Structures are given as C-alpha cells and as structure tokens.
Amino acid sequence: MLITQALTLSVLHFVLTSGAEIRNISVDLGRNLSLPCSLPDAKNIMWVHEGKEARQVSRLLIQDDGSLFLMEVDRNDSGIYTCLPANSDSPDVKASVGLRVRTPPPLLSLSVHPSTILALVLWTVEDTGGYPIICFTAQYRLANSSEEWKPISPNRISPNSRQIEVYKLEPNTTYAFRVWGINQLGKGDVAEIEGRTLMNNQDLELARHFLEGADKFDTRMWLVAVGVVMGTLVVLGLGTCFLLYQECRAPSETLSKWRSTRTWHHVTSSK
C-alpha cells in the first residue's frame, strides 16, 4: 500500500528491535508516524495496538514493506504497538514499541473554596501533556449566564502555581470558574467548576438575632401586640375622618351665613 504525496505533514521513522524489549518513543499530536517492523518476513506480519489489530483502525495503514503508518496521531494512538508474524504461534517472535503522543496539557482537577466576596480556586496537574507547562490561565463569570468570561489577574499564572484568588465577588452568588494550562503545543483542555459565595456576615447576624428565642416565643403576646397596633390604627383612622369632616363642614357653614346676610341686605334695600 502506497502513501500518496498529498500528505504534507512530516513522517517520523523508528526502527523496532526484535524480542521482548519494548522501546518507548514520543511524537507530537497531529503528526504522521511510520513504524518499520524488523522481523525477517515483513510482508507476512500483523500489527497489534493494545490488543486490537491495527487493520481495524482506518488511520493505521500497514505498508507493503510491513511498516505501520499512523496518520495524524491523536491521544488515542498512545500505547504499545507490536508487529508479529501473521501465522506464528511463537510469542517470542515479535517487535514492540511504546508510543507516547505529546499533547497540550490535559484536563486539570479543579476545586473552589468561596467566602463572601472572594473565592480560592485550586487545581492539580496529573499530566503536562509531554512538555513542561509554560503558564496557566484562569477566568470567571456568573454561572448559567452568557456574559463574557472575565480574566483573573495575572493573565499568565506561573507554571509552579496551583491556586489563585478571585476578588470583588457578590455575596450569596453562584459563579463559574475555569482554568487551563499551556505548553509549547498550545492551549490545553479547559476545566470548569462552579461555586457559590457565602451570605454577608451582617445578614447572618441579623437573621440569628431575630431567630434567638424563637422556640420560647409566646404567640398570645404577639396577638395582643397585633391587636393594640390594629386598634391604634383604627382610632387614628377615625380621628382623621373626623378632622376631614370638620374641615369640609366649616366652609359650608360660612357660605350659608354669607348667603343669609346677603339676602337680608337685599330685602332691606328693597324696602
């Protein structure tokens, strides 16, 4: 099987050694890779990857010379590759290689510890992807919102850091936080977590004050207090109505007296 010249990515060649010894190699994500088989009868061999025959994977091509061609390797291509005679019962006649695909940093393990107006975001690094981490980047925003992510200063967090604090948050609010690492292959997988800030301490103290002695509260006293308040409101309402009535009545009496006086003067003048 021939590889067409249309492939533009570089091809890496590794020679396998026969026997039980396993040679470990690394290759960057997305590159092409060629694994020659060192067995004598290269045209009558088979390749196995992690117990699965290579012919079952479309991107793994066995060439006419017995070499295995991996097209644009991805993370799933990591593992042990073994070439062995197709019709042989001898387990010692084989050649193996361990392949590590170098990638941007994988997903980090996140945790968050919020307080009232700030949160501490922590992460652990289980794998760097094969290259040293250059820096981390962290962002935050309100949870379940479409607003833009806000950067957490500094934008390029030291590769030795495993935590960062986020300030100026609102109490009793749920936020989303995300962090990722960067190595020479680029931005890694983004890990995201949510955390809810605590209530304001003043609000808690006020609520605690109101709840103190709630189990000993006498509802009869509460009913008496409500009755007194309602009675006071009724008295105030009646007093207000009386005053309004007096104010409305006074102009009417004045107008009546003025009309009576005017009528008397008119009668007197007529005589």
PDB file of C-alpha atoms in Angstrom:
ATOM      1  CA  MET A   1       0.000   0.000   0.000  1.00  0.00           C
ATOM      2  CA  LEU A   2       1.495   3.317  -1.062  1.00  0.00           C
ATOM      3  CA  ILE A   3       1.300   6.622   0.738  1.00  0.00           C
ATOM      4  CA  THR A   4       0.334   9.415  -1.627  1.00  0.00           C
ATOM      5  CA  GLN A   5       2.443  12.529  -1.916  1.00  0.00           C
ATOM      6  CA  ALA A   6      -0.547  14.624  -0.883  1.00  0.00           C
ATOM      7  CA  LEU A   7       0.382  14.173   2.780  1.00  0.00           C
ATOM      8  CA  THR A   8       2.081  17.372   3.858  1.00  0.00           C
ATOM      9  CA  LEU A   9       2.844  16.529   7.476  1.00  0.00           C
ATOM     10  CA  SER A  10       6.281  15.203   8.319  1.00  0.00           C
ATOM     11  CA  VAL A  11       6.779  11.471   8.797  1.00  0.00           C
ATOM     12  CA  LEU A  12       8.863  10.128  11.677  1.00  0.00           C
ATOM     13  CA  HIS A  13      10.616   6.760  11.265  1.00  0.00           C
ATOM     14  CA  PHE A  14      11.554   4.483  14.140  1.00  0.00           C
ATOM     15  CA  VAL A  15      13.277   1.107  13.867  1.00  0.00           C
ATOM     16  CA  LEU A  16      11.879  -1.567  16.161  1.00  0.00           C
ATOM     17  CA  THR A  17      14.077  -4.126  17.864  1.00  0.00           C
ATOM     18  CA  SER A  18      13.105  -7.785  17.892  1.00  0.00           C
ATOM     19  CA  GLY A  19      12.469  -9.662  21.091  1.00  0.00           C
ATOM     20  CA  ALA A  20      10.704  -8.863  24.328  1.00  0.00           C
ATOM     21  CA  GLU A  21      12.353  -5.461  24.830  1.00  0.00           C
ATOM     22  CA  ILE A  22       9.979  -2.512  24.393  1.00  0.00           C
ATOM     23  CA  ARG A  23      11.334   0.761  23.112  1.00  0.00           C
ATOM     24  CA  ASN A  24       9.483   3.948  24.127  1.00  0.00           C
ATOM     25  CA  ILE A  25       9.109   6.866  21.736  1.00  0.00           C
ATOM     26  CA  SER A  26       7.176  10.145  21.739  1.00  0.00           C
ATOM     27  CA  VAL A  27       5.533  12.105  18.941  1.00  0.00           C
ATOM     28  CA  ASP A  28       3.603  15.375  18.849  1.00  0.00           C
ATOM     29  CA  LEU A  29      -0.140  15.431  18.395  1.00  0.00           C
ATOM     30  CA  GLY A  30      -1.236  15.666  14.748  1.00  0.00           C
ATOM     31  CA  ARG A  31       1.982  14.426  13.158  1.00  0.00           C
ATOM     32  CA  ASN A  32       2.412  11.401  10.919  1.00  0.00           C
ATOM     33  CA  LEU A  33       4.424   8.437  12.155  1.00  0.00           C
ATOM     34  CA  SER A  34       5.948   5.387  10.464  1.00  0.00           C
ATOM     35  CA  LEU A  35       6.909   2.309  12.499  1.00  0.00           C
ATOM     36  CA  PRO A  36       9.059  -0.168  10.496  1.00  0.00           C
ATOM     37  CA  CYS A  37       8.957  -3.812  11.526  1.00  0.00           C
ATOM     38  CA  SER A  38      12.339  -5.504  11.983  1.00  0.00           C
ATOM     39  CA  LEU A  39      11.058  -9.069  11.556  1.00  0.00           C
ATOM     40  CA  PRO A  40      12.556 -11.055   8.649  1.00  0.00           C
ATOM     41  CA  ASP A  41       9.347 -11.708   6.720  1.00  0.00           C
ATOM     42  CA  ALA A  42       7.943  -8.179   6.797  1.00  0.00           C
ATOM     43  CA  LYS A  43       5.320  -8.931   4.148  1.00  0.00           C
ATOM     44  CA  ASN A  44       3.646 -11.591   6.256  1.00  0.00           C
ATOM     45  CA  ILE A  45       3.156  -9.759   9.531  1.00  0.00           C
ATOM     46  CA  MET A  46       0.362  -8.177  11.517  1.00  0.00           C
ATOM     47  CA  TRP A  47       0.298  -5.190  13.840  1.00  0.00           C
ATOM     48  CA  VAL A  48      -1.475  -5.112  17.194  1.00  0.00           C
ATOM     49  CA  HIS A  49      -2.210  -1.990  19.242  1.00  0.00           C
ATOM     50  CA  GLU A  50      -3.267  -2.578  22.845  1.00  0.00           C
ATOM     51  CA  GLY A  51      -4.688  -5.985  21.937  1.00  0.00           C
ATOM     52  CA  LYS A  52      -6.542  -4.697  18.865  1.00  0.00           C
ATOM     53  CA  GLU A  53      -5.427  -5.462  15.323  1.00  0.00           C
ATOM     54  CA  ALA A  54      -4.288  -2.316  13.534  1.00  0.00           C
ATOM     55  CA  ARG A  55      -6.263  -3.113  10.377  1.00  0.00           C
ATOM     56  CA  GLN A  56      -9.431  -2.305  12.318  1.00  0.00           C
ATOM     57  CA  VAL A  57      -8.439   1.372  12.594  1.00  0.00           C
ATOM     58  CA  SER A  58      -8.745   3.392   9.385  1.00  0.00           C
ATOM     59  CA  ARG A  59      -5.897   5.769  10.234  1.00  0.00           C
ATOM     60  CA  LEU A  60      -3.433   2.915  10.823  1.00  0.00           C
ATOM     61  CA  LEU A  61      -2.124   1.629   7.496  1.00  0.00           C
ATOM     62  CA  ILE A  62       0.159  -1.387   7.016  1.00  0.00           C
ATOM     63  CA  GLN A  63       2.563  -0.714   4.130  1.00  0.00           C
ATOM     64  CA  ASP A  64       3.882  -3.227   1.599  1.00  0.00           C
ATOM     65  CA  ASP A  65       7.209  -3.367   3.454  1.00  0.00           C
ATOM     66  CA  GLY A  66       5.422  -4.254   6.709  1.00  0.00           C
ATOM     67  CA  SER A  67       5.799  -0.854   8.361  1.00  0.00           C
ATOM     68  CA  LEU A  68       2.850   0.706  10.146  1.00  0.00           C
ATOM     69  CA  PHE A  69       1.841   4.213   9.106  1.00  0.00           C
ATOM     70  CA  LEU A  70      -0.103   6.337  11.606  1.00  0.00           C
ATOM     71  CA  MET A  71      -1.846   9.303  10.036  1.00  0.00           C
ATOM     72  CA  GLU A  72      -2.157  12.468  12.165  1.00  0.00           C
ATOM     73  CA  VAL A  73      -1.774  10.780  15.528  1.00  0.00           C
ATOM     74  CA  ASP A  74      -4.149  11.672  18.345  1.00  0.00           C
ATOM     75  CA  ARG A  75      -4.267  10.884  22.045  1.00  0.00           C
ATOM     76  CA  ASN A  76      -5.934   7.529  21.494  1.00  0.00           C
ATOM     77  CA  ASP A  77      -2.918   6.363  19.485  1.00  0.00           C
ATOM     78  CA  SER A  78      -0.744   6.171  22.598  1.00  0.00           C
ATOM     79  CA  GLY A  79       0.096   2.674  23.822  1.00  0.00           C
ATOM     80  CA  ILE A  80       2.049  -0.454  22.896  1.00  0.00           C
ATOM     81  CA  TYR A  81       2.428  -1.418  19.216  1.00  0.00           C
ATOM     82  CA  THR A  82       3.610  -4.911  18.339  1.00  0.00           C
ATOM     83  CA  CYS A  83       4.423  -6.450  14.961  1.00  0.00           C
ATOM     84  CA  LEU A  84       4.449 -10.239  14.774  1.00  0.00           C
ATOM     85  CA  PRO A  85       4.172 -12.967  12.124  1.00  0.00           C
ATOM     86  CA  ALA A  86       0.623 -13.393  10.913  1.00  0.00           C
ATOM     87  CA  ASN A  87       0.834 -17.218  11.070  1.00  0.00           C
ATOM     88  CA  SER A  88       3.004 -17.989  14.069  1.00  0.00           C
ATOM     89  CA  ASP A  89       2.308 -19.452  17.477  1.00  0.00           C
ATOM     90  CA  SER A  90       5.621 -18.325  18.959  1.00  0.00           C
ATOM     91  CA  PRO A  91       5.085 -15.442  21.426  1.00  0.00           C
ATOM     92  CA  ASP A  92       8.794 -14.521  21.350  1.00  0.00           C
ATOM     93  CA  VAL A  93       8.899 -13.645  17.659  1.00  0.00           C
ATOM     94  CA  LYS A  94       7.717 -10.076  17.772  1.00  0.00           C
ATOM     95  CA  ALA A  95       8.859  -6.466  17.964  1.00  0.00           C
ATOM     96  CA  SER A  96       7.185  -3.900  20.240  1.00  0.00           C
ATOM     97  CA  VAL A  97       7.292  -0.166  20.828  1.00  0.00           C
ATOM     98  CA  GLY A  98       5.598   2.061  23.399  1.00  0.00           C
ATOM     99  CA  LEU A  99       4.193   5.240  21.863  1.00  0.00           C
ATOM    100  CA  ARG A 100       3.513   8.432  23.818  1.00  0.00           C
ATOM    101  CA  VAL A 101       1.580  11.143  21.977  1.00  0.00           C
ATOM    102  CA  ARG A 102       2.563  14.569  23.305  1.00  0.00           C
ATOM    103  CA  THR A 103      -0.396  16.942  23.575  1.00  0.00           C
ATOM    104  CA  PRO A 104      -1.394  20.287  25.068  1.00  0.00           C
ATOM    105  CA  PRO A 105      -1.977  19.929  28.827  1.00  0.00           C
ATOM    106  CA  PRO A 106      -4.892  17.590  29.611  1.00  0.00           C
ATOM    107  CA  LEU A 107      -7.822  18.483  31.833  1.00  0.00           C
ATOM    108  CA  LEU A 108      -6.904  19.798  35.279  1.00  0.00           C
ATOM    109  CA  SER A 109      -8.584  18.716  38.506  1.00  0.00           C
ATOM    110  CA  LEU A 110     -10.315  21.791  39.999  1.00  0.00           C
ATOM    111  CA  SER A 111     -11.740  22.730  43.391  1.00  0.00           C
ATOM    112  CA  VAL A 112     -13.078  26.048  44.700  1.00  0.00           C
ATOM    113  CA  HIS A 113     -13.421  27.455  48.222  1.00  0.00           C
ATOM    114  CA  PRO A 114     -15.621  30.600  48.178  1.00  0.00           C
ATOM    115  CA  SER A 115     -16.183  33.079  51.005  1.00  0.00           C
ATOM    116  CA  THR A 116     -18.449  36.141  50.962  1.00  0.00           C
ATOM    117  CA  ILE A 117     -16.668  38.346  48.399  1.00  0.00           C
ATOM    118  CA  LEU A 118     -13.747  36.209  47.214  1.00  0.00           C
ATOM    119  CA  ALA A 119     -13.009  32.644  46.153  1.00  0.00           C
ATOM    120  CA  LEU A 120      -9.904  30.476  46.205  1.00  0.00           C
ATOM    121  CA  VAL A 121      -9.562  28.306  43.084  1.00  0.00           C
ATOM    122  CA  LEU A 122      -7.164  25.356  43.321  1.00  0.00           C
ATOM    123  CA  TRP A 123      -6.039  22.801  40.749  1.00  0.00           C
ATOM    124  CA  THR A 124      -3.836  19.746  40.471  1.00  0.00           C
ATOM    125  CA  VAL A 125      -1.784  18.691  37.450  1.00  0.00           C
ATOM    126  CA  GLU A 126      -1.816  14.969  36.770  1.00  0.00           C
ATOM    127  CA  ASP A 127      -0.169  15.212  33.339  1.00  0.00           C
ATOM    128  CA  THR A 128       1.605  18.006  31.458  1.00  0.00           C
ATOM    129  CA  GLY A 129       0.956  16.513  28.022  1.00  0.00           C
ATOM    130  CA  GLY A 130       4.601  15.581  27.480  1.00  0.00           C
ATOM    131  CA  TYR A 131       6.054  19.098  27.542  1.00  0.00           C
ATOM    132  CA  PRO A 132       6.616  21.418  30.529  1.00  0.00           C
ATOM    133  CA  ILE A 133       3.723  23.749  31.264  1.00  0.00           C
ATOM    134  CA  ILE A 134       4.548  27.345  30.331  1.00  0.00           C
ATOM    135  CA  CYS A 135       1.737  29.011  32.291  1.00  0.00           C
ATOM    136  CA  PHE A 136      -1.875  28.721  33.430  1.00  0.00           C
ATOM    137  CA  THR A 137      -4.839  30.937  32.597  1.00  0.00           C
ATOM    138  CA  ALA A 138      -7.961  31.397  34.745  1.00  0.00           C
ATOM    139  CA  GLN A 139     -11.289  33.148  34.137  1.00  0.00           C
ATOM    140  CA  TYR A 140     -14.664  33.559  35.857  1.00  0.00           C
ATOM    141  CA  ARG A 141     -18.220  34.796  35.291  1.00  0.00           C
ATOM    142  CA  LEU A 142     -21.721  34.423  36.715  1.00  0.00           C
ATOM    143  CA  ALA A 143     -22.916  30.834  36.486  1.00  0.00           C
ATOM    144  CA  ASN A 144     -25.503  29.948  33.826  1.00  0.00           C
ATOM    145  CA  SER A 145     -25.035  33.275  32.062  1.00  0.00           C
ATOM    146  CA  SER A 146     -23.989  34.290  28.572  1.00  0.00           C
ATOM    147  CA  GLU A 147     -21.758  37.144  29.685  1.00  0.00           C
ATOM    148  CA  GLU A 148     -18.131  37.189  28.613  1.00  0.00           C
ATOM    149  CA  TRP A 149     -15.543  35.464  30.754  1.00  0.00           C
ATOM    150  CA  LYS A 150     -13.546  37.836  32.931  1.00  0.00           C
ATOM    151  CA  PRO A 151      -9.792  37.277  33.264  1.00  0.00           C
ATOM    152  CA  ILE A 152      -8.353  36.561  36.685  1.00  0.00           C
ATOM    153  CA  SER A 153      -5.173  38.547  37.220  1.00  0.00           C
ATOM    154  CA  PRO A 154      -2.459  37.775  36.338  1.00  0.00           C
ATOM    155  CA  ASN A 155      -3.351  36.570  32.855  1.00  0.00           C
ATOM    156  CA  ARG A 156      -0.285  34.307  32.726  1.00  0.00           C
ATOM    157  CA  ILE A 157      -0.132  32.433  36.013  1.00  0.00           C
ATOM    158  CA  SER A 158       3.206  30.895  36.989  1.00  0.00           C
ATOM    159  CA  PRO A 159       3.582  27.216  35.995  1.00  0.00           C
ATOM    160  CA  ASN A 160       4.516  26.482  39.616  1.00  0.00           C
ATOM    161  CA  SER A 161       1.248  27.911  40.969  1.00  0.00           C
ATOM    162  CA  ARG A 162      -1.614  25.644  41.928  1.00  0.00           C
ATOM    163  CA  GLN A 163      -4.105  28.220  43.190  1.00  0.00           C
ATOM    164  CA  ILE A 164      -5.391  31.743  42.624  1.00  0.00           C
ATOM    165  CA  GLU A 165      -7.766  34.081  44.467  1.00  0.00           C
ATOM    166  CA  VAL A 166     -10.693  35.870  42.829  1.00  0.00           C
ATOM    167  CA  TYR A 167     -11.768  39.157  44.410  1.00  0.00           C
ATOM    168  CA  LYS A 168     -14.732  41.568  44.265  1.00  0.00           C
ATOM    169  CA  LEU A 169     -17.424  38.894  44.119  1.00  0.00           C
ATOM    170  CA  GLU A 170     -21.010  39.362  45.253  1.00  0.00           C
ATOM    171  CA  PRO A 171     -22.178  37.516  48.391  1.00  0.00           C
ATOM    172  CA  ASN A 172     -24.638  34.645  48.025  1.00  0.00           C
ATOM    173  CA  THR A 173     -23.993  34.359  44.269  1.00  0.00           C
ATOM    174  CA  THR A 174     -23.027  31.372  42.114  1.00  0.00           C
ATOM    175  CA  TYR A 175     -20.001  31.823  39.850  1.00  0.00           C
ATOM    176  CA  ALA A 176     -18.334  29.656  37.221  1.00  0.00           C
ATOM    177  CA  PHE A 177     -14.542  29.353  37.176  1.00  0.00           C
ATOM    178  CA  ARG A 178     -12.318  27.793  34.524  1.00  0.00           C
ATOM    179  CA  VAL A 179      -8.589  27.098  34.293  1.00  0.00           C
ATOM    180  CA  TRP A 180      -6.305  25.594  31.651  1.00  0.00           C
ATOM    181  CA  GLY A 181      -2.617  25.029  31.127  1.00  0.00           C
ATOM    182  CA  ILE A 182      -0.442  25.980  28.163  1.00  0.00           C
ATOM    183  CA  ASN A 183       2.663  24.200  26.879  1.00  0.00           C
ATOM    184  CA  GLN A 184       4.621  24.548  23.646  1.00  0.00           C
ATOM    185  CA  LEU A 185       1.856  22.756  21.734  1.00  0.00           C
ATOM    186  CA  GLY A 186      -0.713  25.350  22.790  1.00  0.00           C
ATOM    187  CA  LYS A 187      -3.777  25.708  24.996  1.00  0.00           C
ATOM    188  CA  GLY A 188      -4.836  22.635  26.936  1.00  0.00           C
ATOM    189  CA  ASP A 189      -8.252  21.291  27.853  1.00  0.00           C
ATOM    190  CA  VAL A 190     -10.409  23.729  29.823  1.00  0.00           C
ATOM    191  CA  ALA A 191     -11.517  22.589  33.282  1.00  0.00           C
ATOM    192  CA  GLU A 192     -14.608  24.307  34.703  1.00  0.00           C
ATOM    193  CA  ILE A 193     -16.237  24.354  38.140  1.00  0.00           C
ATOM    194  CA  GLU A 194     -18.967  26.320  39.923  1.00  0.00           C
ATOM    195  CA  GLY A 195     -19.016  27.742  43.431  1.00  0.00           C
ATOM    196  CA  ARG A 196     -21.459  29.839  45.465  1.00  0.00           C
ATOM    197  CA  THR A 197     -20.223  32.654  47.668  1.00  0.00           C
ATOM    198  CA  LEU A 198     -21.402  32.833  51.270  1.00  0.00           C
ATOM    199  CA  MET A 199     -24.008  35.201  52.637  1.00  0.00           C
ATOM    200  CA  ASN A 200     -22.887  38.502  54.100  1.00  0.00           C
ATOM    201  CA  ASN A 201     -21.945  38.107  57.778  1.00  0.00           C
ATOM    202  CA  GLN A 202     -24.099  41.084  58.763  1.00  0.00           C
ATOM    203  CA  ASP A 203     -27.136  39.421  57.228  1.00  0.00           C
ATOM    204  CA  LEU A 204     -26.345  36.238  59.116  1.00  0.00           C
ATOM    205  CA  GLU A 205     -26.007  38.084  62.414  1.00  0.00           C
ATOM    206  CA  LEU A 206     -29.300  39.894  61.843  1.00  0.00           C
ATOM    207  CA  ALA A 207     -31.092  36.654  60.998  1.00  0.00           C
ATOM    208  CA  ARG A 208     -29.560  34.947  64.026  1.00  0.00           C
ATOM    209  CA  HIS A 209     -30.712  37.831  66.240  1.00  0.00           C
ATOM    210  CA  PHE A 210     -34.292  37.537  65.039  1.00  0.00           C
ATOM    211  CA  LEU A 211     -34.291  33.787  65.477  1.00  0.00           C
ATOM    212  CA  GLU A 212     -32.938  33.845  69.022  1.00  0.00           C
ATOM    213  CA  GLY A 213     -35.571  32.587  71.452  1.00  0.00           C
ATOM    214  CA  ALA A 214     -37.969  31.661  68.655  1.00  0.00           C
ATOM    215  CA  ASP A 215     -38.725  28.363  70.365  1.00  0.00           C
ATOM    216  CA  LYS A 216     -39.799  30.228  73.526  1.00  0.00           C
ATOM    217  CA  PHE A 217     -41.891  32.828  71.746  1.00  0.00           C
ATOM    218  CA  ASP A 218     -45.457  33.244  73.184  1.00  0.00           C
ATOM    219  CA  THR A 219     -47.963  33.681  70.348  1.00  0.00           C
ATOM    220  CA  ARG A 220     -50.516  35.201  72.751  1.00  0.00           C
ATOM    221  CA  MET A 221     -48.254  38.161  73.317  1.00  0.00           C
ATOM    222  CA  TRP A 222     -47.906  38.501  69.574  1.00  0.00           C
ATOM    223  CA  LEU A 223     -51.703  38.527  69.163  1.00  0.00           C
ATOM    224  CA  VAL A 224     -52.060  41.177  71.873  1.00  0.00           C
ATOM    225  CA  ALA A 225     -49.419  43.327  70.198  1.00  0.00           C
ATOM    226  CA  VAL A 226     -51.140  42.970  66.833  1.00  0.00           C
ATOM    227  CA  GLY A 227     -54.474  43.876  68.447  1.00  0.00           C
ATOM    228  CA  VAL A 228     -53.005  47.011  70.021  1.00  0.00           C
ATOM    229  CA  VAL A 229     -51.473  48.070  66.725  1.00  0.00           C
ATOM    230  CA  MET A 230     -54.692  47.451  64.821  1.00  0.00           C
ATOM    231  CA  GLY A 231     -56.728  49.322  67.458  1.00  0.00           C
ATOM    232  CA  THR A 232     -54.360  52.265  67.267  1.00  0.00           C
ATOM    233  CA  LEU A 233     -54.687  52.329  63.501  1.00  0.00           C
ATOM    234  CA  VAL A 234     -58.496  52.277  63.756  1.00  0.00           C
ATOM    235  CA  VAL A 235     -58.510  55.183  66.245  1.00  0.00           C
ATOM    236  CA  LEU A 236     -56.130  57.167  64.058  1.00  0.00           C
ATOM    237  CA  GLY A 237     -58.311  56.467  61.043  1.00  0.00           C
ATOM    238  CA  LEU A 238     -61.482  57.622  62.799  1.00  0.00           C
ATOM    239  CA  GLY A 239     -59.749  60.737  64.091  1.00  0.00           C
ATOM    240  CA  THR A 240     -58.522  61.583  60.615  1.00  0.00           C
ATOM    241  CA  CYS A 241     -62.001  61.137  59.152  1.00  0.00           C
ATOM    242  CA  PHE A 242     -63.485  63.407  61.844  1.00  0.00           C
ATOM    243  CA  LEU A 243     -60.959  66.148  61.169  1.00  0.00           C
ATOM    244  CA  LEU A 244     -61.590  65.947  57.443  1.00  0.00           C
ATOM    245  CA  TYR A 245     -65.327  66.146  58.093  1.00  0.00           C
ATOM    246  CA  GLN A 246     -64.874  69.252  60.246  1.00  0.00           C
ATOM    247  CA  GLU A 247     -62.725  70.924  57.621  1.00  0.00           C
ATOM    248  CA  CYS A 248     -65.254  70.202  54.907  1.00  0.00           C
ATOM    249  CA  ARG A 249     -68.196  71.382  57.074  1.00  0.00           C
ATOM    250  CA  ALA A 250     -66.672  74.728  58.107  1.00  0.00           C
ATOM    251  CA  PRO A 251     -66.595  76.256  54.591  1.00  0.00           C
ATOM    252  CA  SER A 252     -70.210  75.137  54.028  1.00  0.00           C
ATOM    253  CA  GLU A 253     -71.466  76.892  57.188  1.00  0.00           C
ATOM    254  CA  THR A 254     -69.543  80.058  56.301  1.00  0.00           C
ATOM    255  CA  LEU A 255     -71.061  80.062  52.820  1.00  0.00           C
ATOM    256  CA  SER A 256     -74.581  79.633  54.259  1.00  0.00           C
ATOM    257  CA  LYS A 257     -74.103  82.555  56.660  1.00  0.00           C
ATOM    258  CA  TRP A 258     -72.779  84.722  53.828  1.00  0.00           C
ATOM    259  CA  ARG A 259     -75.785  83.921  51.666  1.00  0.00           C
ATOM    260  CA  SER A 260     -78.210  84.671  54.539  1.00  0.00           C
ATOM    261  CA  THR A 261     -76.558  88.032  55.219  1.00  0.00           C
ATOM    262  CA  ARG A 262     -76.638  88.984  51.568  1.00  0.00           C
ATOM    263  CA  THR A 263     -80.323  88.095  51.315  1.00  0.00           C
ATOM    264  CA  TRP A 264     -81.158  90.217  54.379  1.00  0.00           C
ATOM    265  CA  HIS A 265     -79.340  93.225  52.933  1.00  0.00           C
ATOM    266  CA  HIS A 266     -81.160  92.784  49.668  1.00  0.00           C
ATOM    267  CA  VAL A 267     -84.557  92.714  51.390  1.00  0.00           C
ATOM    268  CA  THR A 268     -83.704  95.774  53.464  1.00  0.00           C
ATOM    269  CA  SER A 269     -82.624  97.715  50.417  1.00  0.00           C
ATOM    270  CA  SER A 270     -85.839  96.861  48.616  1.00  0.00           C
ATOM    271  CA  LYS A 271     -87.930  98.349  51.415  1.00  0.00           C
TER     272      LYS A 271
END
